[in-house]
Amino acid sequence: MKLSVIEINHEPELVVQTATGWLKLTSYFDQVEEVPNFTMENLFDSKVYKGLQFLLESDLSQIDSRYWLDTIDDCAFYPVVSQPGKILAVGLNYKNHIAEVKMDKPQVPEIFNKLTTSLNSHNSPIFLPNNDWEYDYEGELVIVIGKEAKNLASDEVDRAIFGYTVGNDVTARQLQFQTSQWLIGKSLDGFAPVGPSLLTKDQMDLGQARLTTKVNGQIVQEAPLTDMLYSPQEIVRYLSQYMTLKPGDLIFTGTPSGVIMGHNPNQLEWLTQGDTVTVSISGIGTLENTIRYEK
């Protein structure tokens, strides 16, 4: 299923796409099922998820029209997960990206993290500090963990994954390479937009999906997800050997070639005020954010 979190009456509303429109789950469960504050996080419970599947397979025409939206295109969005415990990320996970930035191929997944205060949403501005810190985009597939996981065997990995969303690992390159640790350059406020939707793992075709990033309508990144050096399943299994993954954790899986840092040094045009960056992954949707300078 495809799920989004939108704003209705200044409150988050979890919605699910059906053949006839978007069903407002938060409102429906509050007023019909008497389950208040129904959120994406509720669905990490397998019993609740199966209950929603049963509902969606029933006669939806019996649900009152007040619980339906024809489209969510003009809505304000929240991040698909409101409070991830961790935002982890993988660097250098596409061979062509490794080549363009002239770094060595990692022998294991190159793991770093972004602070949770960097979380941002679809259609929200990305505010840049008014400094010349060389701002760059990185379109990425993002894993959403659905079950607590530690020391996973290969055949257990899929059970830990709830679904996938689209992300942009926005980066201040000057800060990233100021020291050997990337944290500061990756974790400025709002530098981890995700959305607009989450696609559950059962509907995600990783073998066919493609990622496309555009800046002001021009394609700057394009690659199949199969170009990853380490697959989402390999990444999750690797991480689980060293830390407990929790429901709602987000894992950015790396970016393909085409980042600004990889361009000709004489043609570097970093992100600036007014630029619009879109990241699309087939099946999930298009994440869009516009660059603004902090006042």
Coordinates of C-alpha atoms in Angstrom, one line a residue:
M1 CA 0.0 0.0 0.0
K2 CA 1.0 3.6 -0.5
L3 CA 0.7 5.9 2.5
S4 CA 1.3 9.6 3.2
V5 CA 1.0 11.9 6.1
I6 CA -0.7 15.2 5.2
E7 CA -1.9 18.2 7.1
I8 CA -5.6 18.7 7.7
N9 CA -6.8 21.4 10.2
H10 CA -3.2 21.9 11.3
E11 CA -3.0 18.2 12.4
P12 CA -1.2 15.2 10.8
E13 CA -3.6 12.9 8.9
L14 CA -2.4 9.5 7.7
V15 CA -3.9 8.6 4.3
V16 CA -3.8 5.5 2.1
Q17 CA -4.2 5.4 -1.6
T18 CA -7.0 3.2 -3.0
A19 CA -8.5 2.7 -6.4
T20 CA -11.1 5.3 -5.7
G21 CA -9.0 8.0 -3.9
W22 CA -7.2 8.6 -0.6
L23 CA -8.8 7.3 2.6
K24 CA -8.2 9.5 5.7
L25 CA -7.2 6.8 8.1
T26 CA -6.6 9.0 11.2
S27 CA -10.1 10.5 11.0
Y28 CA -11.7 7.2 10.1
F29 CA -10.1 5.2 12.9
D30 CA -10.8 8.0 15.4
Q31 CA -14.5 8.4 14.6
V32 CA -15.5 5.0 13.4
E33 CA -13.2 2.5 15.1
E34 CA -12.7 4.7 18.2
V35 CA -8.9 4.5 17.9
P36 CA -7.5 8.0 18.5
N37 CA -4.4 9.5 17.0
F38 CA -3.9 6.8 14.4
T39 CA -0.5 7.2 12.8
M40 CA 2.0 5.5 10.6
E41 CA 3.7 4.1 13.6
N42 CA 0.5 2.2 14.5
L43 CA 1.1 0.2 11.3
F44 CA 4.4 -1.2 12.5
D45 CA 2.2 -3.5 14.7
S46 CA 1.6 -6.5 12.4
K47 CA -1.9 -7.0 13.8
V48 CA -2.9 -3.4 13.1
Y49 CA -1.4 -3.7 9.6
K50 CA -3.3 -6.8 8.8
G51 CA -6.5 -5.1 10.1
L52 CA -5.9 -2.3 7.7
Q53 CA -5.3 -4.8 4.8
F54 CA -8.7 -6.4 5.7
L55 CA -10.4 -3.0 5.6
L56 CA -8.9 -2.1 2.2
E57 CA -10.1 -5.5 0.8
S58 CA -13.7 -4.8 2.0
D59 CA -16.4 -2.8 0.3
L60 CA -14.9 0.7 0.6
S61 CA -18.0 2.3 -1.0
Q62 CA -19.7 2.0 2.4
I63 CA -17.3 4.4 4.0
D64 CA -18.7 7.9 4.3
S65 CA -17.5 10.5 1.8
R66 CA -16.1 12.8 4.5
Y67 CA -13.3 10.3 4.9
W68 CA -12.1 10.5 1.3
L69 CA -9.9 12.8 -0.7
D70 CA -9.7 12.7 -4.5
T71 CA -6.1 13.9 -4.5
I72 CA -3.4 15.0 -2.0
D73 CA -1.3 17.0 -4.5
D74 CA -2.2 20.4 -3.0
C75 CA -1.8 19.3 0.6
A76 CA 1.0 20.2 3.0
F77 CA 3.0 17.1 4.0
Y78 CA 4.6 15.8 7.1
P79 CA 7.6 13.4 7.0
V80 CA 6.3 9.8 6.6
V81 CA 7.8 8.9 10.0
S82 CA 7.4 11.7 12.5
Q83 CA 10.1 10.8 15.1
P84 CA 12.7 8.3 13.8
G85 CA 15.0 7.1 16.5
K86 CA 17.9 7.0 14.1
I87 CA 18.6 8.4 10.6
L88 CA 21.4 6.3 9.2
A89 CA 22.9 6.6 5.8
V90 CA 25.3 4.7 3.4
G91 CA 28.0 6.5 1.5
L92 CA 29.6 5.4 -1.7
N93 CA 27.0 2.8 -2.6
Y94 CA 26.9 3.3 -6.4
K95 CA 30.0 2.4 -8.4
N96 CA 29.6 5.4 -10.8
H97 CA 29.3 7.8 -7.8
I98 CA 32.5 6.3 -6.3
A99 CA 34.3 7.0 -9.6
E100 CA 33.1 10.5 -9.9
V101 CA 34.2 11.6 -6.4
K102 CA 37.5 9.7 -6.8
M103 CA 37.2 7.7 -3.6
D104 CA 38.1 4.0 -2.9
K105 CA 35.4 1.3 -3.2
P106 CA 34.3 0.4 0.4
Q107 CA 34.9 -3.2 1.5
V108 CA 31.8 -3.0 3.8
P109 CA 28.9 -0.5 3.7
E110 CA 30.2 3.0 4.5
I111 CA 27.9 4.1 7.4
F112 CA 27.3 7.6 8.8
N113 CA 24.3 9.3 10.3
K114 CA 22.2 12.4 10.0
L115 CA 20.7 13.9 13.2
T116 CA 17.0 13.7 13.7
T117 CA 16.7 17.5 13.6
S118 CA 17.7 17.3 9.9
L119 CA 14.3 15.6 9.1
N120 CA 12.2 17.5 6.6
S121 CA 9.2 16.8 4.5
H122 CA 7.9 17.0 0.9
N123 CA 7.2 20.5 -0.4
S124 CA 8.9 22.1 2.6
P125 CA 11.7 24.6 2.0
I126 CA 15.3 23.6 2.7
F127 CA 16.8 26.5 4.5
L128 CA 20.5 27.1 3.9
P129 CA 22.6 29.1 6.4
N130 CA 23.7 32.2 4.7
N131 CA 27.3 30.9 4.3
D132 CA 29.2 29.7 1.3
W133 CA 29.3 26.0 2.4
E134 CA 28.9 24.4 -1.1
Y135 CA 25.4 22.9 -0.9
D136 CA 24.7 19.7 -2.8
Y137 CA 21.9 17.3 -3.4
E138 CA 21.9 13.5 -3.2
G139 CA 18.8 11.7 -4.3
E140 CA 18.3 8.4 -2.5
L141 CA 16.0 5.4 -1.7
V142 CA 15.2 5.4 2.0
I143 CA 14.4 2.2 4.0
V144 CA 11.8 2.4 6.8
I145 CA 12.3 -0.1 9.5
G146 CA 9.1 -1.7 10.8
K147 CA 10.3 -4.2 13.5
E148 CA 13.0 -4.2 16.1
A149 CA 16.0 -6.1 14.7
K150 CA 19.4 -7.3 15.9
N151 CA 21.8 -9.9 14.5
L152 CA 19.5 -10.7 11.5
A153 CA 20.1 -13.8 9.4
S154 CA 19.7 -13.3 5.7
D155 CA 16.2 -14.8 5.6
E156 CA 15.0 -12.5 8.4
V157 CA 15.9 -9.2 6.8
D158 CA 12.7 -8.6 4.9
R159 CA 10.6 -9.0 8.0
A160 CA 12.4 -6.1 9.6
I161 CA 11.7 -3.7 6.7
F162 CA 8.3 -2.0 6.6
G163 CA 8.7 -0.1 3.4
Y164 CA 10.5 2.5 1.3
T165 CA 10.4 6.2 0.7
V166 CA 12.3 8.9 -1.2
G167 CA 15.0 11.0 0.3
N168 CA 17.5 13.8 -0.4
D169 CA 20.7 13.6 1.6
V170 CA 21.4 17.3 1.3
T171 CA 25.0 18.1 2.1
A172 CA 27.2 21.1 2.9
R173 CA 30.4 19.9 1.2
Q174 CA 32.8 22.3 2.9
L175 CA 31.6 21.2 6.3
Q176 CA 31.5 17.5 5.3
F177 CA 35.2 17.4 4.5
Q178 CA 36.3 19.9 7.2
T179 CA 37.2 16.9 9.3
S180 CA 37.3 13.1 8.7
Q181 CA 33.8 12.9 10.2
W182 CA 30.9 13.8 7.9
L183 CA 28.2 14.5 10.6
I184 CA 28.1 18.3 10.6
G185 CA 28.0 18.6 6.8
K186 CA 25.2 16.1 6.6
S187 CA 23.1 17.2 9.6
L188 CA 22.1 20.8 9.2
D189 CA 18.5 21.4 10.1
G190 CA 16.1 20.3 7.4
F191 CA 18.8 18.5 5.4
A192 CA 17.0 15.1 5.3
P193 CA 13.7 15.6 3.5
V194 CA 11.7 12.4 2.9
G195 CA 8.4 11.6 1.2
P196 CA 5.9 12.3 -0.2
S197 CA 4.8 8.7 0.3
L198 CA 5.8 5.4 1.8
L199 CA 5.4 2.3 -0.3
T200 CA 5.2 -0.9 1.7
K201 CA 7.8 -3.5 0.9
D202 CA 5.3 -5.9 -0.7
Q203 CA 4.6 -3.4 -3.5
M204 CA 8.2 -2.2 -4.0
D205 CA 9.9 -3.7 -7.1
L206 CA 13.6 -3.0 -6.3
G207 CA 14.6 -4.8 -9.5
Q208 CA 12.7 -2.4 -11.8
A209 CA 12.7 0.9 -9.9
R210 CA 14.7 3.9 -11.1
L211 CA 15.9 7.0 -9.3
T212 CA 15.9 10.4 -11.1
T213 CA 17.0 13.7 -9.6
K214 CA 16.3 17.0 -11.2
V215 CA 17.4 20.6 -10.4
N216 CA 15.1 23.2 -11.9
G217 CA 13.6 20.6 -14.2
Q218 CA 17.0 19.4 -15.6
I219 CA 18.0 15.7 -15.0
V220 CA 21.1 15.6 -12.9
Q221 CA 21.0 12.0 -11.6
E222 CA 19.4 8.9 -13.2
A223 CA 20.1 5.2 -12.3
P224 CA 18.4 1.9 -11.6
L225 CA 18.3 0.9 -7.9
T226 CA 20.1 -2.3 -9.0
D227 CA 23.2 -0.3 -9.5
M228 CA 23.7 -0.2 -5.7
L229 CA 26.9 -1.8 -4.4
Y230 CA 25.1 -3.1 -1.3
S231 CA 21.3 -3.9 -1.6
P232 CA 18.8 -2.6 1.0
Q233 CA 18.7 -6.1 2.5
E234 CA 22.5 -6.3 2.8
I235 CA 22.6 -2.9 4.4
V236 CA 19.9 -3.8 7.0
R237 CA 21.6 -7.1 7.8
Y238 CA 25.0 -5.4 8.2
L239 CA 23.7 -2.7 10.5
S240 CA 21.8 -5.2 12.6
Q241 CA 25.1 -6.9 13.5
Y242 CA 26.3 -3.8 15.4
M243 CA 23.1 -2.0 16.6
T244 CA 19.5 -2.6 17.4
L245 CA 17.3 -1.2 14.7
K246 CA 14.0 0.1 15.9
P247 CA 10.6 0.6 14.2
G248 CA 10.6 4.0 12.4
D249 CA 14.4 4.1 11.9
L250 CA 15.3 5.6 8.5
I251 CA 18.2 4.4 6.4
F252 CA 19.4 6.4 3.4
T253 CA 20.9 3.9 0.9
G254 CA 23.3 6.1 -1.1
T255 CA 23.2 8.2 -4.2
P256 CA 24.2 7.6 -7.8
S257 CA 26.5 9.7 -9.9
G258 CA 25.6 13.3 -10.9
V259 CA 26.2 15.2 -7.6
I260 CA 27.6 18.7 -8.0
M261 CA 30.8 17.7 -6.2
G262 CA 31.6 15.3 -9.1
H263 CA 31.3 17.9 -11.8
N264 CA 34.2 19.6 -13.5
P265 CA 35.9 21.8 -10.9
N266 CA 35.5 24.8 -13.2
Q267 CA 31.8 24.2 -13.6
L268 CA 30.6 23.8 -10.0
E269 CA 27.2 25.5 -9.5
W270 CA 26.2 24.7 -5.9
L271 CA 22.6 24.8 -4.8
T272 CA 21.4 28.3 -4.1
Q273 CA 18.3 30.4 -3.3
G274 CA 15.3 29.5 -5.5
D275 CA 16.6 26.2 -6.8
T276 CA 14.0 23.4 -6.8
V277 CA 15.2 19.8 -6.4
T278 CA 13.0 16.8 -7.2
V279 CA 13.9 13.2 -6.5
S280 CA 11.7 10.6 -8.1
I281 CA 11.6 6.8 -7.6
S282 CA 9.3 4.8 -9.7
G283 CA 6.4 3.4 -7.7
I284 CA 6.9 5.7 -4.7
G285 CA 6.6 9.2 -6.1
T286 CA 8.4 12.5 -6.3
L287 CA 10.0 14.4 -3.4
E288 CA 10.2 18.2 -4.1
N289 CA 11.9 20.9 -2.1
T290 CA 12.9 24.5 -2.9
I291 CA 16.1 26.1 -1.6
R292 CA 15.8 29.2 0.6
Y293 CA 18.3 31.1 2.6
E294 CA 17.8 31.6 6.3
K295 CA 16.7 35.1 7.2

